[in-house]
Coordinates of C-alpha atoms in Angstrom, one line a residue:
M293 CA 15.7 -55.7 33.7
M294 CA 16.2 -52.7 36.0
R295 CA 19.9 -53.3 36.2
T296 CA 20.1 -53.5 32.4
L297 CA 18.4 -50.2 32.0
A298 CA 20.6 -48.6 34.7
V299 CA 23.7 -49.8 32.8
F300 CA 22.3 -48.5 29.5
A301 CA 21.5 -45.2 31.1
L302 CA 25.1 -44.9 32.4
C303 CA 26.4 -45.4 28.9
L304 CA 24.5 -42.4 27.7
L305 CA 25.3 -40.2 30.7
A306 CA 27.1 -37.0 29.8
L307 CA 29.6 -35.9 32.3
P308 CA 31.6 -32.6 32.2
A309 CA 35.3 -33.1 31.5
G310 CA 37.5 -30.8 33.6
G311 CA 39.2 -28.2 31.4
T312 CA 37.9 -29.6 28.1
G313 CA 34.4 -28.2 27.8
L314 CA 33.3 -31.6 26.5
D315 CA 30.6 -33.9 27.7
L316 CA 32.1 -37.3 28.4
K317 CA 30.3 -40.5 27.3
E318 CA 31.0 -43.6 29.3
V319 CA 32.5 -46.5 27.4
P320 CA 29.8 -49.2 27.1
A321 CA 32.2 -52.0 27.8
F322 CA 32.9 -50.4 31.2
A323 CA 29.4 -49.4 32.1
E324 CA 28.6 -52.4 34.2
R325 CA 31.8 -52.2 36.2
V326 CA 31.3 -48.5 36.8
S327 CA 27.7 -49.2 37.9
A328 CA 29.0 -51.9 40.3
G329 CA 31.6 -49.5 41.8
E330 CA 34.5 -51.7 40.4
L331 CA 35.7 -48.9 38.2
P332 CA 35.6 -45.1 38.5
P333 CA 33.4 -43.2 36.0
I334 CA 35.1 -41.8 33.0
A335 CA 35.5 -38.3 34.4
E336 CA 37.7 -39.7 37.1
R337 CA 39.7 -42.0 34.9
I338 CA 41.0 -39.6 32.3
P339 CA 43.5 -36.8 33.0
T340 CA 42.2 -33.4 34.0
E341 CA 43.3 -32.2 30.6
P342 CA 43.2 -35.2 28.3
L343 CA 44.6 -35.2 24.8
I344 CA 41.6 -34.4 22.4
S345 CA 42.3 -36.1 19.1
D346 CA 42.0 -33.7 16.1
L347 CA 40.1 -36.0 13.8
A348 CA 38.9 -33.3 11.5
S349 CA 42.4 -32.2 10.5
R350 CA 43.1 -35.8 9.2
G351 CA 39.8 -36.1 7.4
R352 CA 38.4 -38.6 9.9
E353 CA 35.0 -38.9 11.5
P354 CA 34.2 -39.5 15.2
G355 CA 33.4 -43.1 16.0
V356 CA 31.8 -45.3 18.6
N357 CA 33.2 -47.7 21.1
G358 CA 33.1 -51.5 20.6
G359 CA 34.3 -54.4 18.6
M360 CA 37.4 -56.4 18.3
I361 CA 40.3 -56.4 15.7
R362 CA 42.0 -59.6 14.9
M363 CA 45.5 -59.6 13.6
F364 CA 48.1 -62.2 12.8
V365 CA 51.8 -62.3 13.9
G366 CA 54.6 -64.6 12.9
R367 CA 56.1 -65.2 16.4
A368 CA 54.8 -65.1 20.0
K369 CA 57.2 -62.3 20.9
D370 CA 55.6 -60.1 18.2
V371 CA 53.1 -59.0 20.8
R372 CA 55.7 -56.3 21.3
Y373 CA 54.5 -54.6 18.1
M374 CA 51.4 -53.5 20.0
A375 CA 53.7 -51.2 22.0
A376 CA 54.5 -49.6 18.6
Y377 CA 51.1 -49.6 17.1
G378 CA 49.5 -48.1 20.2
Y379 CA 52.1 -45.4 19.9
A380 CA 51.4 -43.7 23.2
R381 CA 54.6 -41.7 23.7
L382 CA 55.8 -38.8 25.9
I383 CA 56.4 -37.0 22.6
G384 CA 55.3 -38.5 19.3
Y385 CA 55.3 -37.7 15.6
A386 CA 52.4 -35.9 14.1
P387 CA 51.3 -36.8 10.5
D388 CA 53.7 -34.2 9.1
Y389 CA 56.5 -35.8 11.2
S390 CA 56.8 -32.8 13.5
L391 CA 57.2 -33.6 17.2
Q392 CA 54.3 -33.0 19.6
A393 CA 53.4 -33.8 23.2
D394 CA 51.3 -36.9 23.7
L395 CA 51.4 -38.5 27.1
L396 CA 53.0 -35.2 28.2
K397 CA 50.8 -32.1 28.5
D398 CA 53.7 -30.1 27.1
Y399 CA 57.5 -29.8 27.0
R400 CA 59.9 -26.9 26.8
L401 CA 63.5 -26.4 25.8
E402 CA 65.3 -23.7 27.7
E403 CA 68.8 -22.3 28.1
G404 CA 69.7 -22.8 24.4
G405 CA 68.6 -26.4 24.5
K406 CA 70.6 -27.3 27.6
R407 CA 67.5 -27.7 29.7
L408 CA 64.4 -29.8 29.0
V409 CA 61.3 -29.4 31.1
L410 CA 58.5 -32.0 30.9
F411 CA 55.0 -31.2 32.0
L412 CA 52.8 -34.2 32.8
R413 CA 49.0 -34.3 32.6
E414 CA 47.4 -33.9 36.0
G415 CA 45.2 -36.9 37.0
H416 CA 46.9 -39.2 34.4
R417 CA 46.9 -42.8 35.6
W418 CA 48.6 -46.1 34.7
S419 CA 46.4 -48.9 33.3
D420 CA 45.9 -50.2 36.9
G421 CA 44.6 -46.8 38.1
A422 CA 47.8 -45.8 40.0
P423 CA 48.9 -42.1 39.4
F424 CA 51.4 -41.5 36.6
T425 CA 53.7 -38.8 38.2
T426 CA 57.2 -37.6 38.2
E427 CA 58.0 -40.3 40.8
D428 CA 57.9 -42.7 37.9
F429 CA 60.6 -40.6 36.2
R430 CA 62.7 -40.2 39.4
Y431 CA 62.6 -43.9 40.1
W432 CA 63.8 -44.8 36.7
W433 CA 66.6 -42.3 36.7
E434 CA 67.9 -42.7 40.3
D435 CA 67.1 -46.4 40.9
V436 CA 67.4 -47.9 37.5
A437 CA 69.4 -45.9 35.0
M438 CA 72.0 -44.8 37.6
N439 CA 72.1 -48.1 39.4
E440 CA 75.2 -50.1 38.4
E441 CA 73.5 -53.4 39.1
A442 CA 70.3 -52.6 37.2
S443 CA 72.1 -50.8 34.4
P444 CA 75.7 -52.0 34.2
A445 CA 76.3 -50.0 31.0
G446 CA 75.0 -46.8 32.6
P447 CA 72.2 -44.6 31.3
P448 CA 71.1 -44.7 27.7
V449 CA 73.4 -42.7 25.4
E450 CA 70.5 -40.5 24.5
M451 CA 70.5 -39.2 28.1
L452 CA 74.2 -38.2 28.0
V453 CA 76.0 -35.2 26.6
D454 CA 79.8 -35.6 26.2
G455 CA 79.4 -38.8 28.2
K456 CA 78.0 -36.9 31.1
P457 CA 74.5 -37.4 32.6
P458 CA 72.1 -34.5 33.2
I459 CA 71.1 -32.9 36.5
V460 CA 67.6 -34.1 37.2
E461 CA 65.2 -32.0 39.2
V462 CA 61.8 -33.1 40.3
I463 CA 59.9 -29.8 40.6
D464 CA 56.5 -31.2 41.6
E465 CA 54.3 -34.2 40.8
V466 CA 53.8 -33.2 37.2
T467 CA 57.0 -31.2 36.4
I468 CA 60.5 -32.5 36.0
S469 CA 63.6 -31.0 34.3
Y470 CA 66.9 -32.3 32.8
T471 CA 69.8 -30.0 32.5
W472 CA 73.0 -30.8 30.6
T473 CA 76.3 -28.9 30.1
A474 CA 75.5 -28.6 26.3
P475 CA 72.4 -29.1 24.1
N476 CA 71.1 -32.6 23.8
P477 CA 69.2 -32.9 20.5
R478 CA 69.2 -36.7 20.6
L479 CA 66.6 -37.3 23.3
L480 CA 63.4 -35.9 21.9
P481 CA 63.5 -38.0 18.7
A482 CA 64.4 -41.0 20.8
L483 CA 61.3 -40.5 22.9
A484 CA 59.2 -40.6 19.7
Q485 CA 60.7 -43.8 18.2
A486 CA 58.9 -47.0 17.4
R487 CA 61.0 -48.5 20.2
P488 CA 61.4 -45.4 22.3
V489 CA 63.8 -44.7 25.2
Y490 CA 61.5 -45.2 28.2
I491 CA 62.7 -42.7 30.8
Y492 CA 60.0 -43.7 33.3
R493 CA 58.7 -46.9 34.9
P494 CA 55.6 -47.8 36.9
A495 CA 57.4 -47.2 40.2
H496 CA 54.5 -48.3 42.4
F497 CA 54.6 -51.8 40.7
I498 CA 58.3 -52.4 40.1
K499 CA 59.7 -51.2 43.4
K500 CA 58.9 -54.6 45.0
Y501 CA 61.6 -56.1 42.8
H502 CA 64.3 -53.5 43.7
K503 CA 66.6 -54.4 46.6
K504 CA 66.4 -50.8 47.8
Y505 CA 62.7 -51.0 48.5
A506 CA 61.8 -54.7 48.6
D507 CA 61.5 -57.0 51.6
P508 CA 64.7 -59.1 51.3
Q509 CA 62.9 -62.4 52.0
K510 CA 60.1 -61.7 49.6
L511 CA 62.6 -60.6 46.9
K512 CA 64.6 -63.8 47.4
E513 CA 61.4 -65.8 47.0
A514 CA 60.5 -63.9 43.9
M515 CA 63.9 -64.7 42.4
G516 CA 63.7 -68.4 43.1
D517 CA 66.0 -70.5 41.0
K518 CA 65.2 -68.7 37.8
Y519 CA 67.0 -65.4 38.4
R520 CA 70.6 -65.1 39.7
T521 CA 70.3 -61.5 40.8
W522 CA 67.6 -59.1 41.9
A523 CA 68.5 -56.8 38.9
E524 CA 67.9 -59.6 36.4
L525 CA 64.4 -60.2 37.9
H526 CA 63.7 -56.5 38.1
N527 CA 64.7 -55.8 34.5
R528 CA 62.7 -58.8 33.2
K529 CA 59.5 -57.6 34.9
D530 CA 59.7 -54.0 33.8
N531 CA 60.2 -54.2 30.0
L532 CA 57.6 -51.9 28.7
Y533 CA 58.5 -52.5 25.0
K534 CA 58.3 -56.3 25.1
F535 CA 54.7 -55.9 26.2
D536 CA 54.5 -59.6 27.4
N537 CA 54.0 -59.1 31.1
P538 CA 50.2 -58.9 31.8
K539 CA 50.8 -57.6 35.3
L540 CA 52.9 -54.7 34.2
P541 CA 50.9 -51.4 34.2
V542 CA 51.1 -49.6 30.9
L543 CA 50.0 -46.3 29.3
Q544 CA 49.1 -47.8 25.9
P545 CA 45.5 -47.9 24.5
W546 CA 45.3 -51.6 24.9
I547 CA 46.6 -53.8 27.8
N548 CA 48.0 -57.3 27.1
T549 CA 46.1 -59.8 29.3
S550 CA 47.9 -63.0 28.1
K551 CA 51.0 -64.6 29.3
K552 CA 54.1 -64.7 27.1
N553 CA 54.9 -67.5 24.6
G554 CA 51.3 -68.2 23.9
Q555 CA 49.7 -68.8 20.5
R556 CA 47.0 -66.1 21.1
Y557 CA 47.2 -62.8 22.8
V558 CA 44.1 -60.9 24.0
L559 CA 44.6 -57.1 24.5
K560 CA 41.8 -55.2 26.2
R561 CA 41.2 -51.5 26.3
N562 CA 42.9 -49.4 28.9
P563 CA 40.3 -47.8 31.2
Y564 CA 42.7 -44.9 32.0
Y565 CA 43.8 -44.0 28.5
H566 CA 44.6 -40.3 28.1
R567 CA 43.0 -39.6 24.6
I568 CA 39.4 -38.7 23.9
D569 CA 37.6 -37.7 20.7
P570 CA 35.9 -34.3 20.1
N571 CA 32.5 -35.9 21.2
G572 CA 33.8 -36.9 24.6
R573 CA 34.3 -40.6 23.8
Q574 CA 37.4 -42.2 25.3
L575 CA 39.8 -43.8 22.9
P576 CA 40.6 -46.4 21.7
Y577 CA 37.3 -46.9 19.9
V578 CA 37.8 -50.7 19.6
D579 CA 37.5 -52.7 22.8
K580 CA 39.8 -55.5 22.1
V581 CA 42.7 -56.6 19.8
E582 CA 43.5 -60.3 19.3
L583 CA 46.9 -61.4 18.0
E584 CA 47.0 -64.9 16.7
V585 CA 50.4 -66.5 16.0
A586 CA 50.6 -68.2 12.6
A587 CA 53.4 -69.2 10.2
S588 CA 54.4 -66.1 8.2
G589 CA 53.8 -68.0 5.0
L590 CA 50.2 -68.7 6.0
I591 CA 49.3 -65.1 7.0
P592 CA 48.6 -63.9 3.4
L593 CA 46.2 -66.8 2.9
K594 CA 44.4 -66.1 6.2
A595 CA 44.1 -62.5 5.3
S596 CA 42.8 -63.3 1.8
N597 CA 40.2 -65.6 3.4
G598 CA 38.9 -62.7 5.5
E599 CA 40.2 -63.9 8.8
A600 CA 42.0 -60.7 9.7
G601 CA 40.2 -57.5 10.8
L602 CA 43.4 -55.6 10.2
Q603 CA 46.6 -56.9 8.7
T604 CA 49.9 -55.3 7.5
R605 CA 52.7 -57.6 8.7
S606 CA 53.8 -60.6 6.5
L607 CA 52.0 -59.1 3.5
G608 CA 53.9 -58.1 0.4
F609 CA 53.0 -56.6 -3.0
A610 CA 52.9 -60.1 -4.5
D611 CA 49.9 -60.8 -2.3
A612 CA 47.9 -57.8 -3.6
P613 CA 46.2 -59.4 -6.6
V614 CA 44.7 -62.3 -4.6
L615 CA 43.7 -59.9 -1.8
K616 CA 42.1 -57.5 -4.2
R617 CA 40.2 -60.4 -5.9
N618 CA 38.9 -61.8 -2.6
S619 CA 38.0 -58.5 -1.0
A620 CA 34.4 -58.3 -2.0
S621 CA 33.7 -62.0 -1.3
Y622 CA 35.1 -62.0 2.2
G623 CA 34.1 -58.5 3.3
F624 CA 37.4 -56.7 3.6
K625 CA 39.1 -53.9 1.7
T626 CA 42.7 -53.9 0.4
R627 CA 44.5 -50.5 0.4
L628 CA 47.9 -50.0 -1.2
W629 CA 50.1 -47.9 1.1
R630 CA 53.8 -47.0 0.4
S631 CA 56.8 -48.4 2.1
G632 CA 58.6 -45.8 4.2
Y633 CA 62.0 -47.4 4.1
A634 CA 64.8 -45.6 2.2
S635 CA 65.0 -48.7 0.0
E636 CA 62.7 -51.8 -0.1
V637 CA 65.7 -54.1 -0.4
A638 CA 69.3 -52.9 0.2
I639 CA 72.6 -54.6 0.0
Y640 CA 75.2 -53.8 2.7
P641 CA 78.9 -54.5 1.8
N642 CA 80.6 -55.1 5.1
L643 CA 83.6 -52.7 5.3
T644 CA 84.7 -54.4 8.5
Y645 CA 84.7 -58.0 7.2
L646 CA 87.4 -60.2 8.7
D647 CA 88.9 -61.3 5.4
P648 CA 91.5 -58.7 4.6
V649 CA 91.4 -59.2 0.8
W650 CA 87.7 -58.9 0.6
R651 CA 87.7 -56.1 3.2
D652 CA 90.1 -54.0 1.1
L653 CA 87.9 -54.5 -1.9
M654 CA 84.7 -53.5 0.0
R655 CA 86.4 -50.3 1.0
D656 CA 87.2 -49.3 -2.6
V657 CA 84.4 -47.0 -3.7
R658 CA 84.9 -48.1 -7.3
F659 CA 83.9 -51.6 -6.3
R660 CA 80.7 -50.4 -4.5
R661 CA 79.8 -48.2 -7.4
A662 CA 80.3 -51.0 -9.9
L663 CA 78.0 -53.3 -7.9
S664 CA 75.4 -50.6 -7.8
M665 CA 75.6 -50.0 -11.5
G666 CA 75.3 -53.7 -12.0
V667 CA 71.7 -53.7 -10.5
S668 CA 68.8 -53.4 -13.0
R669 CA 66.4 -51.4 -10.9
K670 CA 64.1 -51.1 -13.8
M671 CA 63.8 -54.9 -14.1
I672 CA 63.2 -55.2 -10.3
N673 CA 60.5 -52.6 -10.5
K674 CA 58.8 -54.1 -13.5
V675 CA 58.9 -57.7 -12.5
L676 CA 58.1 -57.3 -8.8
Y677 CA 56.1 -54.1 -8.5
F678 CA 54.5 -53.6 -11.9
G679 CA 56.5 -50.4 -12.3
L680 CA 54.8 -48.8 -9.3
A681 CA 58.0 -48.3 -7.2
E682 CA 60.7 -45.7 -7.6
E683 CA 64.1 -46.8 -8.9
R684 CA 66.6 -45.2 -6.6
G685 CA 69.5 -45.8 -4.3
V686 CA 69.2 -45.5 -0.5
A687 CA 68.1 -41.9 0.1
P688 CA 65.3 -39.8 1.7
L689 CA 61.8 -40.0 0.3
E690 CA 59.7 -37.2 -1.0
E691 CA 58.1 -36.6 2.4
S692 CA 61.4 -35.6 3.8
P693 CA 62.8 -32.1 3.5
F694 CA 66.1 -33.7 2.4
F695 CA 64.7 -35.4 -0.7
D696 CA 67.1 -34.8 -3.6
E697 CA 66.3 -36.6 -6.9
Q698 CA 69.9 -36.3 -8.1
Q699 CA 71.4 -37.8 -5.0
A700 CA 68.7 -40.6 -4.9
R701 CA 69.7 -41.7 -8.4
A702 CA 73.5 -41.3 -8.1
W703 CA 75.3 -44.5 -9.4
T704 CA 72.0 -46.2 -10.0
E705 CA 71.9 -46.3 -13.8
F706 CA 72.1 -49.9 -15.1
D707 CA 75.4 -49.7 -16.9
L708 CA 77.2 -53.1 -17.3
D709 CA 80.0 -51.6 -19.5
G710 CA 80.7 -48.8 -17.0
A711 CA 80.6 -51.3 -14.1
N712 CA 83.0 -53.7 -15.8
A713 CA 85.3 -50.8 -16.6
L714 CA 85.5 -49.8 -12.9
L715 CA 86.2 -53.4 -11.9
D716 CA 89.0 -53.6 -14.5
E717 CA 90.4 -50.2 -13.3
I718 CA 90.7 -51.7 -9.8
G719 CA 92.8 -54.5 -11.3
L720 CA 90.3 -57.3 -11.2
T721 CA 91.1 -58.4 -14.8
S722 CA 91.9 -62.1 -14.4
R723 CA 89.1 -64.6 -14.8
N724 CA 88.8 -68.4 -14.4
G725 CA 87.5 -70.8 -16.9
A726 CA 83.9 -70.0 -15.9
G727 CA 84.4 -66.3 -16.5
I728 CA 84.4 -65.4 -12.9
R729 CA 86.8 -62.7 -11.9
L730 CA 89.7 -63.5 -9.6
L731 CA 90.7 -61.8 -6.4
P732 CA 94.3 -60.5 -6.0
D733 CA 95.1 -63.7 -4.1
G734 CA 93.6 -65.9 -7.0
R735 CA 90.3 -66.9 -5.3
P736 CA 87.2 -66.6 -7.5
M737 CA 85.0 -63.6 -6.8
E738 CA 82.2 -65.4 -5.1
I739 CA 80.1 -63.1 -2.8
V740 CA 78.1 -64.8 -0.1
L741 CA 75.2 -62.5 0.7
E742 CA 73.2 -63.3 3.8
T743 CA 69.5 -62.6 4.4
A744 CA 66.9 -63.2 7.1
G745 CA 64.9 -65.2 4.6
E746 CA 61.7 -63.7 5.8
R747 CA 60.5 -61.7 2.8
R748 CA 59.7 -63.0 -0.7
E749 CA 60.6 -59.6 -2.1
V750 CA 64.2 -60.1 -0.9
A751 CA 64.6 -63.5 -2.5
D752 CA 63.0 -62.3 -5.8
T753 CA 65.1 -59.2 -5.9
L754 CA 68.4 -61.0 -5.3
E755 CA 67.5 -63.6 -7.9
L756 CA 67.6 -60.7 -10.4
V757 CA 70.8 -59.3 -9.0
V758 CA 72.4 -62.7 -9.3
A759 CA 71.7 -62.7 -13.0
T760 CA 73.1 -59.2 -13.7
W761 CA 76.2 -59.4 -11.4
S762 CA 77.1 -62.6 -13.2
K763 CA 77.6 -60.4 -16.3
L764 CA 80.2 -58.5 -14.3
G765 CA 82.1 -61.8 -13.6
I766 CA 80.8 -62.0 -10.0
R767 CA 79.1 -65.1 -8.6
L768 CA 76.5 -64.2 -6.0
L769 CA 75.5 -66.8 -3.5
V770 CA 72.5 -66.1 -1.3
R771 CA 72.3 -67.6 2.1
P772 CA 69.1 -67.3 4.2
L773 CA 69.6 -67.4 7.9
D774 CA 67.6 -66.8 11.1
R775 CA 67.7 -63.1 11.8
D776 CA 69.4 -63.5 15.2
I777 CA 72.1 -65.7 13.7
L778 CA 72.5 -63.3 10.9
R779 CA 73.0 -60.4 13.2
N780 CA 75.5 -62.2 15.4
R781 CA 77.6 -63.2 12.3
A782 CA 77.6 -59.6 11.1
Y783 CA 78.5 -58.2 14.5
A784 CA 81.4 -60.7 14.6
G785 CA 82.7 -59.5 11.2
R786 CA 81.9 -62.9 9.6
S787 CA 79.2 -61.7 7.1
M788 CA 80.6 -60.5 3.8
M789 CA 77.4 -58.8 2.7
V790 CA 73.8 -58.6 4.1
A791 CA 70.5 -57.9 2.4
W792 CA 68.1 -55.9 4.5
Y793 CA 65.8 -53.0 4.3
G794 CA 67.3 -49.6 3.5
W795 CA 67.4 -47.1 6.2
N796 CA 64.4 -47.4 8.6
N797 CA 64.1 -43.6 8.5
G798 CA 63.2 -42.8 5.0
V799 CA 61.7 -39.5 5.9
P800 CA 64.3 -37.8 8.1
T801 CA 64.0 -34.3 9.4
P802 CA 66.7 -32.1 10.9
R803 CA 65.7 -33.1 14.4
A804 CA 66.0 -36.9 13.6
A805 CA 69.2 -38.4 14.8
P806 CA 71.3 -39.6 11.8
F807 CA 72.2 -42.9 13.5
E808 CA 72.0 -44.9 10.2
L809 CA 74.4 -42.6 8.4
A810 CA 77.3 -42.8 10.8
P811 CA 79.4 -45.6 12.2
V812 CA 77.9 -45.4 15.7
D813 CA 75.9 -48.7 16.0
Q814 CA 77.0 -52.3 15.4
S815 CA 73.5 -53.0 13.9
N816 CA 74.5 -51.1 10.7
F817 CA 75.6 -53.9 8.5
T818 CA 78.0 -51.6 6.6
W819 CA 80.4 -51.2 9.5
P820 CA 79.4 -53.3 12.6
K821 CA 83.0 -53.3 14.0
W822 CA 83.2 -49.5 13.8
G823 CA 79.8 -49.3 15.4
Q824 CA 81.0 -51.5 18.3
F825 CA 84.0 -49.3 18.8
Y826 CA 81.7 -46.2 19.2
Q827 CA 79.2 -48.0 21.4
T828 CA 81.7 -49.6 23.8
K829 CA 83.9 -46.4 23.9
G830 CA 86.8 -48.3 22.4
D831 CA 86.5 -51.6 24.3
M832 CA 85.5 -53.6 21.3
G833 CA 85.7 -53.3 17.5
A834 CA 88.0 -50.8 15.7
P835 CA 87.9 -47.1 14.9
P836 CA 86.8 -46.1 11.3
D837 CA 89.9 -45.8 9.1
V838 CA 88.1 -44.8 5.9
P839 CA 88.3 -41.0 5.6
E840 CA 84.6 -40.6 4.5
A841 CA 83.4 -42.8 7.3
A842 CA 85.5 -40.8 9.8
R843 CA 84.0 -37.6 8.5
L844 CA 80.5 -39.1 8.9
L845 CA 81.3 -39.7 12.6
E846 CA 82.5 -36.1 13.0
L847 CA 79.3 -34.8 11.4
F848 CA 77.3 -37.1 13.8
E849 CA 79.0 -35.4 16.7
V850 CA 78.3 -32.0 15.2
W851 CA 74.6 -32.8 14.9
S852 CA 74.7 -34.3 18.5
T853 CA 75.9 -31.0 20.0
A854 CA 74.0 -28.6 17.7
Y855 CA 71.0 -26.7 19.0
S856 CA 69.9 -24.6 16.0
E857 CA 67.8 -26.2 13.2
E858 CA 70.2 -24.8 10.7
A859 CA 73.3 -26.5 12.1
K860 CA 71.5 -29.8 12.4
E861 CA 70.2 -29.5 8.8
A862 CA 73.7 -28.7 7.5
A863 CA 75.2 -31.8 9.2
W864 CA 72.4 -33.9 7.7
R865 CA 72.9 -32.6 4.2
E866 CA 76.7 -33.2 4.2
M867 CA 76.2 -36.7 5.5
L868 CA 73.6 -37.5 2.8
A869 CA 75.9 -36.1 0.1
I870 CA 78.7 -38.4 1.3
H871 CA 76.5 -41.4 1.2
S872 CA 75.2 -40.6 -2.3
D873 CA 78.8 -40.4 -3.5
Q874 CA 80.3 -43.3 -1.6
V875 CA 77.4 -45.8 -2.0
F876 CA 78.0 -47.3 1.4
V877 CA 74.6 -49.1 0.9
I878 CA 73.3 -50.3 -2.4
G879 CA 69.6 -49.6 -2.8
T880 CA 67.2 -51.0 -5.3
V881 CA 63.7 -49.4 -5.3
S882 CA 61.8 -47.3 -2.8
R883 CA 58.2 -46.2 -2.1
A884 CA 57.1 -49.8 -3.0
P885 CA 53.4 -50.4 -2.7
M886 CA 52.3 -52.6 0.1
P887 CA 48.9 -54.0 0.9
V888 CA 47.0 -53.1 4.0
V889 CA 44.0 -55.3 4.7
A890 CA 41.1 -54.0 6.9
H891 CA 37.5 -55.2 7.3
A892 CA 35.1 -53.3 5.2
T893 CA 33.3 -51.9 8.3
L894 CA 36.5 -50.8 10.0
M895 CA 36.5 -47.0 9.6
N896 CA 39.2 -44.3 9.7
V897 CA 41.8 -46.5 8.1
P898 CA 43.7 -44.2 5.7
E899 CA 43.2 -44.9 2.0
E900 CA 46.9 -44.0 1.5
G901 CA 49.7 -43.9 4.0
L902 CA 53.4 -44.3 4.5
Y903 CA 54.3 -47.5 6.3
A904 CA 57.6 -47.0 8.2
W905 CA 59.2 -48.3 11.3
D906 CA 61.0 -45.1 12.2
P907 CA 59.7 -42.5 12.2
G908 CA 56.1 -43.6 12.5
A909 CA 56.0 -47.0 14.2
Q910 CA 54.2 -48.4 11.2
L911 CA 50.5 -48.2 12.2
G912 CA 51.4 -45.9 15.2
I913 CA 51.5 -42.6 13.4
H914 CA 48.2 -43.5 11.7
R915 CA 46.6 -43.6 15.2
M916 CA 45.1 -47.1 15.3
D917 CA 43.2 -46.1 18.4
E918 CA 41.0 -44.0 16.2
F919 CA 39.9 -46.9 14.0
F920 CA 36.3 -48.0 14.7
F921 CA 33.7 -50.4 13.5
E922 CA 30.4 -49.1 12.1
G923 CA 27.8 -49.5 14.8
G924 CA 30.5 -50.4 17.3
K925 CA 30.4 -54.1 16.5
S926 CA 33.0 -56.2 14.7
P927 CA 31.9 -58.9 12.3

C-alpha cells in the first residue's frame, strides 16, 4: 500500500523544467520504474529546452497520459508508417506547410544559402537514454555516407551540390555545419519528408557493426552465414525508416518493441521524447500503439465494427456510408478529410516505353490531350464521390501558393468530338471491324494500363475510363499487378501506361523540391528511363529528347541552385505551366473526401484535415502524439 501511494505521489510531483518555466508531471506509466531507480525522472529525460507544443494555436486542448491506440495495416512491413506518423524530424512542416525546427533547437542558413548550421537540443537523448549529439551526425557522414563499402553510390544527392559534397564541421556537441560551393535548397525539404533523408545515426549502437570500430571476431560472428559483408549487416541494422528493428534506438514518440514479420506490432512510448505540452506533460499522450496486420479488404469491416481506435489506411470514400451508419453503435466517429494528392487517380503514359510505335504516339502532345479530353471527370466525381471532389487535372491544390484554377482545368473538359478530332489529326483514322483505331503499323489501338490493384477507387475510375475511351476507338485493358512487379516493369520500360496517385505533393511551396515535375527519378511513371539517366549520371536509361521535358530538367537545375524565394518560385511556375499544357500526367479528380475513423473518446483528432504523404506524412503533420483519450484510458 505504501509503495502504491509513493508511486501515485510521484505521478503528481511537479518538477521545474530547465529553461521552460513549466512544472513537469511524471508520466504515470513510468512512475513505478522511476521510483525503483530504473528510469531517470522526467526532468532528466527531456532536453534542457524541450519543444513545447503550441496546442492553442491549433485549437487543441491539453490532454492526459495513458491508453492504447489500435490500428490495422495490410502488410507486416507497414510498421514503417509509424516512422512517418510519429513525424519526429530535424526540421518538419508546420500546419501551414512552412518549415520549422523540431528535433533541432534551431537551424540557420548563412553565406547566401551556402552554409547550413544545425543546433541540437542540449540534453536530448535517444530512446535508450544515450545522448543525441553531433557525434551521431559525424558518424553518419564520415563512416557511412562517405564510406564506399557502406554507401557504394556515395552520399544522398540531397547532400551534394554540382555533384560535390559539403565541408562538414563539428563545432561542438550540439552544433554542426555544412558548407557547399553554392546554395543547396534541396536538403531542408528532404529532412521534412515523410521518408526523410536521415543525416544521423545512433552511433553508440551501430558502431559495433562497422569494421572501423568493431572487434573483428565479434563482427564476423554477428555476420554469420546471413550477411556477406559487414556493410550489408550494418545497413540492415541501422534503417531508421523501416522501423522494424526493436533494438535500434530512435527519436520517435513510440518505440517498436516487436520483431519484424510478425502479425502484431506493439509500440511503446519513448521515455526520452523531446516534446512536452504547455502543462508540463511529456508527449506522446497515448502510452501504446498496436498495429495488427490484416488483409486490406477486411480492414474497412474491422473499422466499421469498432475494432480500430484510429484508422486511415485501407479506407476509401466508398466505405464512408457504412462507417457513418455504425459510428454510434460501436463508439467511434467518422470524419471526412481531404486527399492531399494532386489527383486521386492519375494515368501516366510512359514516354520511354520500349515499343517505338507506341513511344512515338505517347510523345505526341495531341494524343495525351485527346486521352485527357476523353475522361468524364464529372461522371467519376458523381458516381464515386457523390460530387464532393474537384474535377481537375494533376495540379496544386488550394492550400498551395501555386494553385491556379485555369491550369488545373486545362484539357480536362469532357469533349469526345474534340478528342476524336485530335486523334484524326495525328493520322489515326483507320479502324478495324470492331471500330478500334489502328496504329501506323496496323495493330489495333489496345492500351494495357497497369495498376497496383490495391484501391477500389482505381478500379472503379478505370472502369468509367474504359467506357469513354472506347468512344474514341481505343480499347483499354486494365492489368492489376503487385506493386513491386509493377514498378520493376515500368523501370524496365515494359509498362505502356500506369495508374497511380497524382503527385504526392499536392501542396507545393517554393522551397519544396520539384522532383515529380522533372525527369530526375525513375519512379515517375511518365519517364522512368529518363529518370534513370539522371540518377545514374548517364550509366543507365537515356537523356530526355522531348524539348519540353528537357526544359523541365533545366528548370529543376535552376531551382536546385537558386537561393532566393523568388527564383525558386519562378522555376516552379514555369514547370507547372509546362505540365498544364503538355498533359504529361492525366488527372481525374482531386481533394477527394476520405474517411478517418477514431474512437469517440480519442481527443484532438482534427475534424477536417488534408491527408497527404508529402508534404505532411499523412497523420504526421496532424501531430498524432497530441491525440489523447478522455481520462487517459482507452476503451
